[in-house]
Coordinates of C-alpha atoms in Angstrom, one line a residue:
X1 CA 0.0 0.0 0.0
X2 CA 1.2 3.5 -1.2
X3 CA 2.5 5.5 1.6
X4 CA 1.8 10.0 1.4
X5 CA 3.2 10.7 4.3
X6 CA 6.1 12.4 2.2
X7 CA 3.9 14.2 -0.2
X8 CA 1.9 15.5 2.6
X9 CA 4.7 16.9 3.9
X10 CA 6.8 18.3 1.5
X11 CA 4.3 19.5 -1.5
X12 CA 1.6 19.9 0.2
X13 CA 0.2 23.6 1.2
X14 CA -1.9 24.5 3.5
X15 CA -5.2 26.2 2.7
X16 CA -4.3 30.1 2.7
X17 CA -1.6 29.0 1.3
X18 CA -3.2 27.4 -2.1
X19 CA -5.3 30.1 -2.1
X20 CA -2.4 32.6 -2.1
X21 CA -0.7 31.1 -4.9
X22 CA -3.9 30.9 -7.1
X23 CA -4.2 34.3 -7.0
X24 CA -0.7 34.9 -6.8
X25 CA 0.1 33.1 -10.4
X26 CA -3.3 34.6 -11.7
X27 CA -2.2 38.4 -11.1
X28 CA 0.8 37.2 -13.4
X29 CA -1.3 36.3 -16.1
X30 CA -0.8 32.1 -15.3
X31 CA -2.8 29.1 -14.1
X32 CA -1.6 26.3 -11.5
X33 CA -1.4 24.3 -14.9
X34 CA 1.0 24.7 -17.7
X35 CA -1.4 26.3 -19.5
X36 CA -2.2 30.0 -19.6
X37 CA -4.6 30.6 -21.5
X38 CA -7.1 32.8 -21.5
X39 CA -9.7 30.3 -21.1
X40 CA -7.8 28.4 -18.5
X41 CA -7.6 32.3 -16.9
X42 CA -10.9 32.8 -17.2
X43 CA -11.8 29.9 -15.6
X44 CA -9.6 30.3 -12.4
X45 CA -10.9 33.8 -12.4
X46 CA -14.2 32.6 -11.8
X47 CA -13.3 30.0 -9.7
X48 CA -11.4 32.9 -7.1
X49 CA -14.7 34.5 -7.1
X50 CA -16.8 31.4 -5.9
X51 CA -14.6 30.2 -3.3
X52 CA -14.1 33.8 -2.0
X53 CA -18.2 33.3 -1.9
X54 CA -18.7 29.6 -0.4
X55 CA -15.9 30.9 2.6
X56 CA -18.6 33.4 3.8
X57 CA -21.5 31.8 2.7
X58 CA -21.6 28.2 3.4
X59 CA -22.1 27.0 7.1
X60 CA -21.5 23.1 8.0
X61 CA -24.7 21.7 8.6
X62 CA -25.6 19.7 12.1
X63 CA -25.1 16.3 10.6
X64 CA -21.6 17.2 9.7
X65 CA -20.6 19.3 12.2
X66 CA -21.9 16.0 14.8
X67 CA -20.1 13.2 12.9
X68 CA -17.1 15.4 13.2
X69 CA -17.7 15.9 17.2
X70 CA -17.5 11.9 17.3
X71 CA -14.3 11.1 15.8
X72 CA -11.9 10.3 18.1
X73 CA -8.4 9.8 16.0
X74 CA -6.3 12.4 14.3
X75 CA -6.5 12.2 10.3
X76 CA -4.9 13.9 6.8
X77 CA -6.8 15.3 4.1
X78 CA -4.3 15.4 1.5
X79 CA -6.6 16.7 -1.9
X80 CA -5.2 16.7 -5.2
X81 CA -6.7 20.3 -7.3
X82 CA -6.4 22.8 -9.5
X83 CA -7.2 26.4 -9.4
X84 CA -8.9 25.9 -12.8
X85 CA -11.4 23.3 -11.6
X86 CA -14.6 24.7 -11.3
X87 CA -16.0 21.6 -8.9
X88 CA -12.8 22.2 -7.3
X89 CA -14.1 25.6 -6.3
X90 CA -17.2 24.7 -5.2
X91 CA -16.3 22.0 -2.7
X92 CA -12.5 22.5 -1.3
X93 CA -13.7 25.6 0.8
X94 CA -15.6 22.9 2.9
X95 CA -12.6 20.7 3.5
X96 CA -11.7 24.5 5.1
X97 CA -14.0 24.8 7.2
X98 CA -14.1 21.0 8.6
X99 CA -10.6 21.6 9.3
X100 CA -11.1 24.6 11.2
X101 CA -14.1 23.2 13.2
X102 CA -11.7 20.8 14.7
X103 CA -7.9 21.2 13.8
X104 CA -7.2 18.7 16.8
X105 CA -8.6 16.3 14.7
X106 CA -7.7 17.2 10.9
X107 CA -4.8 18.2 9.0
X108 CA -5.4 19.8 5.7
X109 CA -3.0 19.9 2.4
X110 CA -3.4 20.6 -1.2
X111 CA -1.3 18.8 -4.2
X112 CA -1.7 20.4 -8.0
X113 CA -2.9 17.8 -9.8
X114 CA -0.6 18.4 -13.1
X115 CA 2.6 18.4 -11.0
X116 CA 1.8 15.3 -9.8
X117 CA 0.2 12.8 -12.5
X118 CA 1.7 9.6 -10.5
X119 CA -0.3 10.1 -7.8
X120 CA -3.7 11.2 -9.6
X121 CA -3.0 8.0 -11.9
X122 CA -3.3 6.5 -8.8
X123 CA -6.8 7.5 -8.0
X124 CA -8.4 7.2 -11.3
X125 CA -12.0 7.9 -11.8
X126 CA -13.5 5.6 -14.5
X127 CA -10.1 5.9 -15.7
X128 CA -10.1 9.9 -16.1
X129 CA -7.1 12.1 -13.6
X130 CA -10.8 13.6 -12.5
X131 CA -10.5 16.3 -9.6
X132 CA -10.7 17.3 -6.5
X133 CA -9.8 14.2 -4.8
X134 CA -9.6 14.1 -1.6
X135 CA -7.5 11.4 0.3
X136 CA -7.9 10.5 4.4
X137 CA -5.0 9.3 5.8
X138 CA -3.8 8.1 9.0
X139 CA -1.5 9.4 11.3
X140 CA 1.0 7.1 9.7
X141 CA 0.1 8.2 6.1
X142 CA -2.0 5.5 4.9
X143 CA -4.5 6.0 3.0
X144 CA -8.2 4.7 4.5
X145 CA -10.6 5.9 1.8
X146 CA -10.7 8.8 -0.6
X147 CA -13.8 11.0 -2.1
X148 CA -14.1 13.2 -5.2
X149 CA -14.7 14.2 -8.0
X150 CA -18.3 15.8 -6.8
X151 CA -21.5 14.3 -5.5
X152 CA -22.8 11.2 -6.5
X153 CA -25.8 13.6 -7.1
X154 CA -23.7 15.8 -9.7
X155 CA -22.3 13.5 -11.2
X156 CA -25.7 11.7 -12.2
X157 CA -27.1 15.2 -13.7
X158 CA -23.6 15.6 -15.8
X159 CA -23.8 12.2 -16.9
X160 CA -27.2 13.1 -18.2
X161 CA -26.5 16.3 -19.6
X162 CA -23.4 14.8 -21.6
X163 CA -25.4 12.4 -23.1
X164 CA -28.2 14.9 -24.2
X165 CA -25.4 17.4 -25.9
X166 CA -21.5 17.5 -26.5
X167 CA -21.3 21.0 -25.3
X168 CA -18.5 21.3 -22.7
X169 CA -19.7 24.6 -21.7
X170 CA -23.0 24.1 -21.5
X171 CA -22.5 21.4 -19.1
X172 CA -20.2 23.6 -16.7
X173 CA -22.8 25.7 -16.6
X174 CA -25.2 23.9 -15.5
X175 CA -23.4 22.1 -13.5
X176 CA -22.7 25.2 -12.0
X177 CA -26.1 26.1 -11.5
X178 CA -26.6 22.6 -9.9
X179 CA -23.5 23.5 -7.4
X180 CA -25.7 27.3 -6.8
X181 CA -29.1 25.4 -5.9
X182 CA -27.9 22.8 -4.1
X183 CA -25.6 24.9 -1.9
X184 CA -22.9 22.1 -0.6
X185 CA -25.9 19.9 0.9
X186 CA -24.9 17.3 -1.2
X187 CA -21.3 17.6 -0.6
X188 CA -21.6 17.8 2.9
X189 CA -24.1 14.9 3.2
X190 CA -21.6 12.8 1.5
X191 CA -18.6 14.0 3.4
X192 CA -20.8 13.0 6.6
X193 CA -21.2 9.2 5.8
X194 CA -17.8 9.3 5.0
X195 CA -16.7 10.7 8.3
X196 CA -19.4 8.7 10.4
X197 CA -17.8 5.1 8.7
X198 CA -14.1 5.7 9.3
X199 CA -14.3 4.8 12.8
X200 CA -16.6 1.8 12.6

């Protein structure tokens, strides 16, 4: 079994910190990815803008906040990201605020996907280097389970919208939408089961 203790450690930044560089890079006319363009601009643009909104806005619900009152180990969220991603954007600010609810209990780090393709390879979804994905590790850096790239609930509305049209943009904004009505109840609901099984 793969150990992250060392990529934890050494790459990984903490939560201000990947903020900081987002809009650090941005201001220079660059994306956490090779490429600049203005797309890939654009996009991280927008992205600033919706965290920046989810970090005042979005409150951890009592089911979460409870499940995260129970736990009684210490654990690593080690999430692999982008500053382009737009479901990225609308979830990490959680993994934020669970952090900060009970930093006895949770260390937080961020990895950029793209300067790190072994370990995304690793974590494959339907065989796509999908993100965010978030990995929970142990104190000794083992990995116990890992969550991403959005709600099981998202995901079922892309799958349907991609198979209704090809439009890539279409379906980010919907999916966007989606992310806007459903206001991280999904996300959180999910991240709550995951919580309340890994001390079973």
């Amino acid at each position: 079994m793969a150990n992250y203790s060392n990529i934890f450690v050494r790459e990984g930044l903490k939560y201000a910190e990947y903020r900081e560089l987002i809009s650090s890079l941005l201001a220079e006319g660059k994306s956490t990815s090779a490429d600049h363009s203005e797309e890939m601009l654009h996009y991280t643009t927008l992205n600033v803008q919706r965290m920046n909104r989810l970090e005042k806005t979005a409150v951890l619900n009592e089911s979460l906040t409870e499940a995260i009152g129970r736990l009684k180990k210490h654990y690593h969220l080690l999430v692999i990201t982008e500053g382009w991603c737009g479901d990225a954007a609308q979830i990490v600010p959680l993994f934020d605020k669970i952090t900060a609810l009970s930093p006895e209990k949770f260390d937080l780090r961020f990895v950029f996907r793209d300067q790190n393709l072994p370990l995304i390879d690793a974590h494959l979804t339907n065989g796509a280097r999908s993100i965010p994905v978030v990995l929970v590790l142990d104190d000794e850096g083992e990995l116990l389970v890992k969550w991403g790239p959005r709600p099981a609930a998202a995901q079922k509305e892309l799958n349907y919208w991609k198979a209704e049209s090809t439009d890539k943009h279409l379906h980010s904004e919907k999916l966007h939408l989606w992310y806007a009505r459903d206001k991280t109840q999904a996300t959180q609901q999910e991240l709550t089961e995951l919580i309340s099984n890994l001390e079973k």
